[in-house]
Amino acid sequence: MNKKLITLFAGLCAVVTDLSAQSPIKSTSKASTAVVKTAPSKPKLVIGIVVDQMRYDYLYRYSNKYTAGGFKRLMGEGFNCRNHHYDYVPTVTAAGHAAIFTGSVPAVDGIIGNEWFDSKSGRTVYCVEDSTVKTIGSATSAGLMSPKNLLVSTITDQVKIAQNHQSKTIGIALKDRGAILPAGHTANAAYWFDSKDGFWISSSFYMNELPSWVKEFNAQKNPQKYVAKGWNTLLPIEQYTESTPDDQPFEGKLSGEQKPVFPHELAAQAGVNLLEVIRSTPYGNSLTKDFAVTAIQNEQLGKGASTDFLTVSFSSTDYVGHAFGPNSIEAEDTYIRLDRDIASLLSFLDTYLGKENVLVFLSADHGVADVPGYWQSKKLPAGTTDGLVLTNTVKDALKASFGEGDYVRADENNQIYLNHETLKTRNLSRAQVFEVVQTALLKRPEVANVIDLQNLANATVPEYQIGYIKNGYNVKRSGDFLYFLNPGWFTGRKTGTTHGSVYRYDTHIPLLWYGWKIKHGETSKRTNISDIAPTVADLLDVLEPNGTVGNVITDVVK
């Protein structure tokens, strides 16, 4: 009997062994013993990336030339808000950077443009100017900057406040405003590029002396090394099929060059500072990425007990876009190279901290219009006009109606600032003046509408545009009257292009989320630029910035 039981037991074991060999559970046994990385309760580092002048369609337009590790990785492993927009006007760099990180709009945060007319001082004010501070890192005035004109807190401020100022915040960009406004009021440092000597500099608002690692980086003369390469296409030029052929009459030229064509030699010439020209090449973005990685390493961002915050703005896309336009080979090459810079940054973060420890979001400060010359060549409606002509049209009409007088103090951001003392002396009502200005400007074919910013209830514009205007109007800093140009029209450029309007090509920009606790997916629901900061706040369990008007993007956080 014992022998029979032993034989039966052996047979059962053989059957079980055979079933185990066939079972699908077997195939997962190795995976079950592997170390599974789970997201910590808080990310070690948050990185907010802004691509200056990145219109939404660039995610797809050049995608067949992007690598697997850059934009495609952010989209393929992260969350894509496909219908993401600015909800105010004007859509310009300073206002955009402020809105992303404040969750606010110019009406509240005060950054109504890159510059605006100050009625009290009677002069134009630059968005981050500050005469009370000193340049740190060079002998120029390029460092006389701070965030003092920003009226509200940023998400970078709120993260630092929530951690009792135990964390680090650093802002980096070629442009001063692209570094300063995202970093906020409580930042440890903001660094921007001074093209006189090719140095990264800062302001005494943040420090009294550059850290040794910044001095060492500057001493390497990386900008000079990039310039020495010249700028040719990364790929064979015939592969740039998403762009118009090289050498178009409506494209601008780099300083010192005779034609807007590849290769751009970037050769030394009298009166041309090539360290300034580097801004208008993809190398400006590469230099920014190099500096950002060096900052992470030397400041040990993400290595402490608190959540650190790094803001990085890639500015060269804007300079290239302004000069050559979105249909140029130069723009395409710049985005192809930026994709590789982003891939390099993400790869570095993999080894430095690990994806599960880093929260990344990427957006843009505004979009861009197509070059009017290109549209005209395809029989599409577009054009450029002279802003001075429009201002003089207003002045001439007021003089013709009310006699000689100084009626207009300034014209900034398509806004007319009136001289209220003159109006008072002449006993003129606002309604009288507006009627004359509106009538005169609407006679011009490029002008779509004229609006009294203090009488929006009677403005004859689409309802959604009223909201944009309200959000962009700050009662103490904005002008009196706003004029819109027709879609595809703008002031001031004969070649290249610009941005700043209420139209979709200027408002529709990307928003990608990646890394810590971010699930893969996408949404086509409408989201606004002011939604980014409260969404970060919700993810991190901190209070949103004090001027926030946006909402949490629930598809991202759920």
mmCIF file of N, CA, C and O in Angstrom, residues 420-500:
data_model
loop_
_atom_site.group_PDB
_atom_site.id
_atom_site.type_symbol
_atom_site.label_atom_id
_atom_site.label_comp_id
_atom_site.label_asym_id
_atom_site.label_seq_id
_atom_site.Cartn_x
_atom_site.Cartn_y
_atom_site.Cartn_z
ATOM 1 N N HIS A 420 -5.014 112.359 -20.687
ATOM 2 C CA HIS A 420 -6.262 112.756 -20.030
ATOM 3 C C HIS A 420 -6.248 114.224 -19.596
ATOM 4 O O HIS A 420 -7.320 114.834 -19.438
ATOM 5 N N GLU A 421 -5.068 114.776 -19.427
ATOM 6 C CA GLU A 421 -4.985 116.199 -19.089
ATOM 7 C C GLU A 421 -5.456 117.043 -20.264
ATOM 8 O O GLU A 421 -6.176 118.037 -20.089
ATOM 9 N N THR A 422 -5.068 116.648 -21.475
ATOM 10 C CA THR A 422 -5.515 117.379 -22.666
ATOM 11 C C THR A 422 -7.026 117.275 -22.820
ATOM 12 O O THR A 422 -7.714 118.261 -23.126
ATOM 13 N N LEU A 423 -7.540 116.053 -22.610
ATOM 14 C CA LEU A 423 -8.988 115.857 -22.723
ATOM 15 C C LEU A 423 -9.736 116.714 -21.693
ATOM 16 O O LEU A 423 -10.787 117.319 -22.001
ATOM 17 N N LYS A 424 -9.178 116.796 -20.518
ATOM 18 C CA LYS A 424 -9.813 117.587 -19.469
ATOM 19 C C LYS A 424 -9.790 119.062 -19.812
ATOM 20 O O LYS A 424 -10.797 119.784 -19.646
ATOM 21 N N THR A 425 -8.642 119.528 -20.317
ATOM 22 C CA THR A 425 -8.503 120.942 -20.689
ATOM 23 C C THR A 425 -9.474 121.312 -21.807
ATOM 24 O O THR A 425 -10.059 122.404 -21.805
ATOM 25 N N ARG A 426 -9.645 120.378 -22.775
ATOM 26 C CA ARG A 426 -10.538 120.650 -23.914
ATOM 27 C C ARG A 426 -11.991 120.304 -23.599
ATOM 28 O O ARG A 426 -12.848 120.436 -24.478
ATOM 29 N N ASN A 427 -12.237 119.820 -22.384
ATOM 30 C CA ASN A 427 -13.592 119.444 -21.983
ATOM 31 C C ASN A 427 -14.179 118.395 -22.929
ATOM 32 O O ASN A 427 -15.347 118.467 -23.345
ATOM 33 N N LEU A 428 -13.348 117.382 -23.236
ATOM 34 C CA LEU A 428 -13.761 116.314 -24.142
ATOM 35 C C LEU A 428 -14.124 115.069 -23.343
ATOM 36 O O LEU A 428 -13.399 114.667 -22.429
ATOM 37 N N SER A 429 -15.226 114.466 -23.704
ATOM 38 C CA SER A 429 -15.616 113.221 -23.046
ATOM 39 C C SER A 429 -14.899 112.040 -23.696
ATOM 40 O O SER A 429 -14.467 112.115 -24.853
ATOM 41 N N ARG A 430 -14.813 110.973 -22.947
ATOM 42 C CA ARG A 430 -14.193 109.749 -23.466
ATOM 43 C C ARG A 430 -14.961 109.236 -24.688
ATOM 44 O O ARG A 430 -14.362 108.786 -25.673
ATOM 45 N N ALA A 431 -16.280 109.315 -24.631
ATOM 46 C CA ALA A 431 -17.114 108.836 -25.732
ATOM 47 C C ALA A 431 -16.853 109.626 -27.012
ATOM 48 O O ALA A 431 -16.804 109.049 -28.114
ATOM 49 N N GLN A 432 -16.659 110.937 -26.892
ATOM 50 C CA GLN A 432 -16.355 111.762 -28.071
ATOM 51 C C GLN A 432 -15.046 111.334 -28.721
ATOM 52 O O GLN A 432 -14.963 111.185 -29.948
ATOM 53 N N VAL A 433 -14.038 111.156 -27.904
ATOM 54 C CA VAL A 433 -12.717 110.784 -28.400
ATOM 55 C C VAL A 433 -12.759 109.395 -29.031
ATOM 56 O O VAL A 433 -12.202 109.169 -30.102
ATOM 57 N N PHE A 434 -13.440 108.459 -28.367
ATOM 58 C CA PHE A 434 -13.492 107.092 -28.896
ATOM 59 C C PHE A 434 -14.176 107.053 -30.249
ATOM 60 O O PHE A 434 -13.736 106.339 -31.164
ATOM 61 N N GLU A 435 -15.236 107.800 -30.418
ATOM 62 C CA GLU A 435 -15.946 107.805 -31.692
ATOM 63 C C GLU A 435 -15.040 108.246 -32.832
ATOM 64 O O GLU A 435 -15.038 107.654 -33.917
ATOM 65 N N VAL A 436 -14.209 109.255 -32.574
ATOM 66 C CA VAL A 436 -13.280 109.730 -33.605
ATOM 67 C C VAL A 436 -12.219 108.686 -33.894
ATOM 68 O O VAL A 436 -11.898 108.397 -35.059
ATOM 69 N N VAL A 437 -11.635 108.102 -32.835
ATOM 70 C CA VAL A 437 -10.576 107.103 -33.013
ATOM 71 C C VAL A 437 -11.115 105.877 -33.735
ATOM 72 O O VAL A 437 -10.489 105.362 -34.670
ATOM 73 N N GLN A 438 -12.256 105.403 -33.320
ATOM 74 C CA GLN A 438 -12.840 104.212 -33.944
ATOM 75 C C GLN A 438 -13.139 104.450 -35.421
ATOM 76 O O GLN A 438 -12.822 103.615 -36.285
ATOM 77 N N THR A 439 -13.734 105.581 -35.725
ATOM 78 C CA THR A 439 -14.073 105.889 -37.115
ATOM 79 C C THR A 439 -12.827 105.955 -37.986
ATOM 80 O O THR A 439 -12.796 105.419 -39.106
ATOM 81 N N ALA A 440 -11.782 106.583 -37.478
ATOM 82 C CA ALA A 440 -10.550 106.745 -38.257
ATOM 83 C C ALA A 440 -9.864 105.409 -38.500
ATOM 84 O O ALA A 440 -9.438 105.101 -39.631
ATOM 85 N N LEU A 441 -9.753 104.588 -37.477
ATOM 86 C CA LEU A 441 -9.027 103.318 -37.628
ATOM 87 C C LEU A 441 -9.805 102.310 -38.463
ATOM 88 O O LEU A 441 -9.212 101.544 -39.229
ATOM 89 N N LEU A 442 -11.125 102.310 -38.333
ATOM 90 C CA LEU A 442 -11.906 101.339 -39.097
ATOM 91 C C LEU A 442 -11.922 101.640 -40.592
ATOM 92 O O LEU A 442 -12.302 100.774 -41.396
ATOM 93 N N LYS A 443 -11.489 102.814 -40.976
ATOM 94 C CA LYS A 443 -11.358 103.110 -42.400
ATOM 95 C C LYS A 443 -10.179 102.370 -43.020
ATOM 96 O O LYS A 443 -10.115 102.212 -44.243
ATOM 97 N N ARG A 444 -9.264 101.950 -42.187
ATOM 98 C CA ARG A 444 -8.107 101.213 -42.688
ATOM 99 C C ARG A 444 -8.484 99.742 -42.872
ATOM 100 O O ARG A 444 -9.039 99.115 -41.964
ATOM 101 N N PRO A 445 -8.179 99.136 -44.017
ATOM 102 C CA PRO A 445 -8.653 97.773 -44.315
ATOM 103 C C PRO A 445 -8.055 96.699 -43.401
ATOM 104 O O PRO A 445 -8.668 95.642 -43.221
ATOM 105 N N GLU A 446 -6.870 96.960 -42.819
ATOM 106 C CA GLU A 446 -6.251 95.928 -41.986
ATOM 107 C C GLU A 446 -6.813 95.882 -40.568
ATOM 108 O O GLU A 446 -6.581 94.922 -39.820
ATOM 109 N N VAL A 447 -7.561 96.922 -40.170
ATOM 110 C CA VAL A 447 -8.088 96.995 -38.811
ATOM 111 C C VAL A 447 -9.438 96.289 -38.739
ATOM 112 O O VAL A 447 -10.365 96.607 -39.486
ATOM 113 N N ALA A 448 -9.539 95.322 -37.814
ATOM 114 C CA ALA A 448 -10.782 94.554 -37.665
ATOM 115 C C ALA A 448 -11.759 95.220 -36.721
ATOM 116 O O ALA A 448 -12.974 95.210 -36.964
ATOM 117 N N ASN A 449 -11.239 95.816 -35.627
ATOM 118 C CA ASN A 449 -12.145 96.396 -34.643
ATOM 119 C C ASN A 449 -11.374 97.328 -33.722
ATOM 120 O O ASN A 449 -10.147 97.232 -33.612
ATOM 121 N N VAL A 450 -12.110 98.214 -33.081
ATOM 122 C CA VAL A 450 -11.544 99.132 -32.090
ATOM 123 C C VAL A 450 -12.446 99.079 -30.862
ATOM 124 O O VAL A 450 -13.675 99.164 -30.988
ATOM 125 N N ILE A 451 -11.850 98.951 -29.692
ATOM 126 C CA ILE A 451 -12.617 98.713 -28.469
ATOM 127 C C ILE A 451 -12.214 99.699 -27.396
ATOM 128 O O ILE A 451 -11.028 99.957 -27.180
ATOM 129 N N ASP A 452 -13.203 100.258 -26.725
ATOM 130 C CA ASP A 452 -12.964 101.069 -25.534
ATOM 131 C C ASP A 452 -12.818 100.106 -24.365
ATOM 132 O O ASP A 452 -13.760 99.412 -23.990
ATOM 133 N N LEU A 453 -11.627 100.043 -23.781
ATOM 134 C CA LEU A 453 -11.353 99.059 -22.745
ATOM 135 C C LEU A 453 -12.116 99.310 -21.453
ATOM 136 O O LEU A 453 -12.187 98.428 -20.592
ATOM 137 N N GLN A 454 -12.706 100.475 -21.316
ATOM 138 C CA GLN A 454 -13.523 100.756 -20.137
ATOM 139 C C GLN A 454 -15.021 100.699 -20.441
ATOM 140 O O GLN A 454 -15.849 101.066 -19.610
ATOM 141 N N ASN A 455 -15.338 100.195 -21.628
ATOM 142 C CA ASN A 455 -16.750 100.085 -22.003
ATOM 143 C C ASN A 455 -16.965 98.795 -22.803
ATOM 144 O O ASN A 455 -17.514 98.809 -23.896
ATOM 145 N N LEU A 456 -16.516 97.688 -22.229
ATOM 146 C CA LEU A 456 -16.583 96.415 -22.938
ATOM 147 C C LEU A 456 -18.015 95.927 -23.106
ATOM 148 O O LEU A 456 -18.296 95.117 -23.993
ATOM 149 N N ALA A 457 -18.925 96.395 -22.284
ATOM 150 C CA ALA A 457 -20.319 95.972 -22.393
ATOM 151 C C ALA A 457 -20.912 96.335 -23.745
ATOM 152 O O ALA A 457 -21.831 95.650 -24.228
ATOM 153 N N ASN A 458 -20.394 97.380 -24.364
ATOM 154 C CA ASN A 458 -20.921 97.815 -25.660
ATOM 155 C C ASN A 458 -19.998 97.479 -26.824
ATOM 156 O O ASN A 458 -20.210 97.951 -27.939
ATOM 157 N N ALA A 459 -18.986 96.640 -26.564
ATOM 158 C CA ALA A 459 -18.057 96.258 -27.638
ATOM 159 C C ALA A 459 -18.726 95.267 -28.584
ATOM 160 O O ALA A 459 -19.388 94.320 -28.154
ATOM 161 N N THR A 460 -18.573 95.506 -29.873
ATOM 162 C CA THR A 460 -19.194 94.645 -30.882
ATOM 163 C C THR A 460 -18.162 93.637 -31.383
ATOM 164 O O THR A 460 -17.665 93.717 -32.508
ATOM 165 N N VAL A 461 -17.845 92.680 -30.543
ATOM 166 C CA VAL A 461 -16.913 91.607 -30.902
ATOM 167 C C VAL A 461 -17.503 90.288 -30.432
ATOM 168 O O VAL A 461 -18.406 90.263 -29.582
ATOM 169 N N PRO A 462 -17.042 89.151 -30.968
ATOM 170 C CA PRO A 462 -17.541 87.851 -30.508
ATOM 171 C C PRO A 462 -17.366 87.691 -29.000
ATOM 172 O O PRO A 462 -16.416 88.199 -28.411
ATOM 173 N N GLU A 463 -18.271 86.957 -28.395
ATOM 174 C CA GLU A 463 -18.300 86.832 -26.941
ATOM 175 C C GLU A 463 -16.979 86.292 -26.381
ATOM 176 O O GLU A 463 -16.497 86.753 -25.346
ATOM 177 N N TYR A 464 -16.390 85.316 -27.067
ATOM 178 C CA TYR A 464 -15.163 84.738 -26.523
ATOM 179 C C TYR A 464 -14.033 85.764 -26.508
ATOM 180 O O TYR A 464 -13.166 85.730 -25.620
ATOM 181 N N GLN A 465 -14.034 86.698 -27.457
ATOM 182 C CA GLN A 465 -12.991 87.718 -27.487
ATOM 183 C C GLN A 465 -13.143 88.707 -26.337
ATOM 184 O O GLN A 465 -12.139 89.227 -25.835
ATOM 185 N N ILE A 466 -14.359 88.947 -25.893
ATOM 186 C CA ILE A 466 -14.572 89.827 -24.743
ATOM 187 C C ILE A 466 -13.847 89.271 -23.525
ATOM 188 O O ILE A 466 -13.197 90.003 -22.767
ATOM 189 N N GLY A 467 -13.958 87.961 -23.334
ATOM 190 C CA GLY A 467 -13.266 87.327 -22.218
ATOM 191 C C GLY A 467 -11.759 87.484 -22.323
ATOM 192 O O GLY A 467 -11.078 87.762 -21.319
ATOM 193 N N TYR A 468 -11.212 87.344 -23.516
ATOM 194 C CA TYR A 468 -9.777 87.502 -23.734
ATOM 195 C C TYR A 468 -9.334 88.931 -23.393
ATOM 196 O O TYR A 468 -8.295 89.145 -22.777
ATOM 197 N N ILE A 469 -10.145 89.892 -23.815
ATOM 198 C CA ILE A 469 -9.809 91.295 -23.578
ATOM 199 C C ILE A 469 -9.869 91.619 -22.087
ATOM 200 O O ILE A 469 -8.984 92.275 -21.542
ATOM 201 N N LYS A 470 -10.913 91.148 -21.419
ATOM 202 C CA LYS A 470 -11.033 91.385 -19.973
ATOM 203 C C LYS A 470 -9.850 90.800 -19.215
ATOM 204 O O LYS A 470 -9.295 91.423 -18.312
ATOM 205 N N ASN A 471 -9.465 89.590 -19.584
ATOM 206 C CA ASN A 471 -8.364 88.922 -18.897
ATOM 207 C C ASN A 471 -7.026 89.613 -19.130
ATOM 208 O O ASN A 471 -6.111 89.499 -18.310
ATOM 209 N N GLY A 472 -6.914 90.333 -20.237
ATOM 210 C CA GLY A 472 -5.660 91.013 -20.551
ATOM 211 C C GLY A 472 -5.609 92.459 -20.095
ATOM 212 O O GLY A 472 -4.565 93.109 -20.213
ATOM 213 N N TYR A 473 -6.723 92.961 -19.572
ATOM 214 C CA TYR A 473 -6.803 94.382 -19.218
ATOM 215 C C TYR A 473 -6.529 94.600 -17.736
ATOM 216 O O TYR A 473 -7.274 94.137 -16.868
ATOM 217 N N ASN A 474 -5.464 95.324 -17.447
ATOM 218 C CA ASN A 474 -5.144 95.711 -16.082
ATOM 219 C C ASN A 474 -5.434 97.202 -15.947
ATOM 220 O O ASN A 474 -4.869 98.022 -16.678
ATOM 221 N N VAL A 475 -6.295 97.558 -15.015
ATOM 222 C CA VAL A 475 -6.816 98.917 -14.946
ATOM 223 C C VAL A 475 -5.719 99.957 -14.720
ATOM 224 O O VAL A 475 -5.840 101.111 -15.168
ATOM 225 N N LYS A 476 -4.619 99.586 -14.069
ATOM 226 C CA LYS A 476 -3.568 100.547 -13.778
ATOM 227 C C LYS A 476 -2.469 100.586 -14.842
ATOM 228 O O LYS A 476 -1.709 101.550 -14.902
ATOM 229 N N ARG A 477 -2.386 99.555 -15.670
ATOM 230 C CA ARG A 477 -1.266 99.471 -16.601
ATOM 231 C C ARG A 477 -1.676 99.473 -18.076
ATOM 232 O O ARG A 477 -0.862 99.801 -18.934
ATOM 233 N N SER A 478 -2.893 99.115 -18.358
ATOM 234 C CA SER A 478 -3.325 99.031 -19.756
ATOM 235 C C SER A 478 -3.714 100.398 -20.295
ATOM 236 O O SER A 478 -3.899 101.366 -19.548
ATOM 237 N N GLY A 479 -3.880 100.459 -21.612
ATOM 238 C CA GLY A 479 -4.257 101.696 -22.276
ATOM 239 C C GLY A 479 -5.760 101.938 -22.243
ATOM 240 O O GLY A 479 -6.506 101.265 -21.534
ATOM 241 N N ASP A 480 -6.184 102.903 -23.057
ATOM 242 C CA ASP A 480 -7.604 103.276 -23.087
ATOM 243 C C ASP A 480 -8.374 102.542 -24.173
ATOM 244 O O ASP A 480 -9.474 102.057 -23.935
ATOM 245 N N PHE A 481 -7.798 102.494 -25.369
ATOM 246 C CA PHE A 481 -8.459 101.864 -26.509
ATOM 247 C C PHE A 481 -7.564 100.755 -27.058
ATOM 248 O O PHE A 481 -6.341 100.881 -27.084
ATOM 249 N N LEU A 482 -8.198 99.685 -27.503
ATOM 250 C CA LEU A 482 -7.499 98.551 -28.104
ATOM 251 C C LEU A 482 -7.972 98.374 -29.539
ATOM 252 O O LEU A 482 -9.178 98.407 -29.798
ATOM 253 N N TYR A 483 -7.029 98.203 -30.472
ATOM 254 C CA TYR A 483 -7.439 97.896 -31.843
ATOM 255 C C TYR A 483 -6.951 96.506 -32.239
ATOM 256 O O TYR A 483 -5.857 96.075 -31.897
ATOM 257 N N PHE A 484 -7.833 95.779 -32.936
ATOM 258 C CA PHE A 484 -7.522 94.451 -33.475
ATOM 259 C C PHE A 484 -7.228 94.589 -34.969
ATOM 260 O O PHE A 484 -7.920 95.321 -35.677
ATOM 261 N N LEU A 485 -6.248 93.839 -35.424
ATOM 262 C CA LEU A 485 -6.047 93.706 -36.867
ATOM 263 C C LEU A 485 -6.756 92.442 -37.338
ATOM 264 O O LEU A 485 -7.122 91.576 -36.545
ATOM 265 N N ASN A 486 -6.949 92.322 -38.620
ATOM 266 C CA ASN A 486 -7.574 91.130 -39.182
ATOM 267 C C ASN A 486 -6.661 89.920 -38.978
ATOM 268 O O ASN A 486 -5.444 90.062 -38.826
ATOM 269 N N PRO A 487 -7.227 88.703 -38.977
ATOM 270 C CA PRO A 487 -6.390 87.505 -38.865
ATOM 271 C C PRO A 487 -5.312 87.492 -39.949
ATOM 272 O O PRO A 487 -5.571 87.830 -41.113
ATOM 273 N N GLY A 488 -4.108 87.094 -39.561
ATOM 274 C CA GLY A 488 -3.002 87.034 -40.508
ATOM 275 C C GLY A 488 -2.268 88.339 -40.698
ATOM 276 O O GLY A 488 -1.286 88.395 -41.436
ATOM 277 N N TRP A 489 -2.717 89.397 -40.011
ATOM 278 C CA TRP A 489 -2.084 90.714 -40.121
ATOM 279 C C TRP A 489 -1.369 91.064 -38.817
ATOM 280 O O TRP A 489 -1.805 90.687 -37.726
ATOM 281 N N PHE A 490 -0.288 91.790 -38.928
ATOM 282 C CA PHE A 490 0.380 92.336 -37.750
ATOM 283 C C PHE A 490 1.202 93.547 -38.148
ATOM 284 O O PHE A 490 1.363 93.847 -39.334
ATOM 285 N N THR A 491 1.709 94.246 -37.150
ATOM 286 C CA THR A 491 2.474 95.466 -37.387
ATOM 287 C C THR A 491 3.968 95.215 -37.251
ATOM 288 O O THR A 491 4.404 94.332 -36.516
ATOM 289 N N GLY A 492 4.747 95.986 -38.000
ATOM 290 C CA GLY A 492 6.153 96.141 -37.696
ATOM 291 C C GLY A 492 7.165 95.300 -38.421
ATOM 292 O O GLY A 492 8.363 95.518 -38.263
ATOM 293 N N ARG A 493 6.789 94.311 -39.207
ATOM 294 C CA ARG A 493 7.785 93.440 -39.842
ATOM 295 C C ARG A 493 7.518 93.331 -41.338
ATOM 296 O O ARG A 493 6.399 93.090 -41.770
ATOM 297 N N LYS A 494 8.587 93.462 -42.118
ATOM 298 C CA LYS A 494 8.490 93.249 -43.562
ATOM 299 C C LYS A 494 8.847 91.809 -43.914
ATOM 300 O O LYS A 494 8.392 91.267 -44.920
ATOM 301 N N THR A 495 9.713 91.187 -43.098
ATOM 302 C CA THR A 495 10.069 89.780 -43.282
ATOM 303 C C THR A 495 9.880 89.047 -41.953
ATOM 304 O O THR A 495 9.786 89.659 -40.894
ATOM 305 N N GLY A 496 9.828 87.726 -42.015
ATOM 306 C CA GLY A 496 9.622 86.960 -40.799
ATOM 307 C C GLY A 496 8.209 87.147 -40.270
ATOM 308 O O GLY A 496 7.299 87.531 -40.994
ATOM 309 N N THR A 497 8.037 86.890 -38.985
ATOM 310 C CA THR A 497 6.684 86.916 -38.438
ATOM 311 C C THR A 497 6.702 87.316 -36.970
ATOM 312 O O THR A 497 7.749 87.611 -36.405
ATOM 313 N N THR A 498 5.523 87.317 -36.349
ATOM 314 C CA THR A 498 5.412 87.660 -34.936
ATOM 315 C C THR A 498 4.151 87.027 -34.353
ATOM 316 O O THR A 498 3.545 86.126 -34.946
ATOM 317 N N HIS A 499 3.710 87.518 -33.209
ATOM 318 C CA HIS A 499 2.598 86.943 -32.461
ATOM 319 C C HIS A 499 1.997 88.053 -31.606
ATOM 320 O O HIS A 499 2.465 89.187 -31.624
ATOM 321 N N GLY A 500 0.980 87.728 -30.830
ATOM 322 C CA GLY A 500 0.395 88.707 -29.928
ATOM 323 C C GLY A 500 -1.109 88.849 -30.036
ATOM 324 O O GLY A 500 -1.725 89.537 -29.221
#
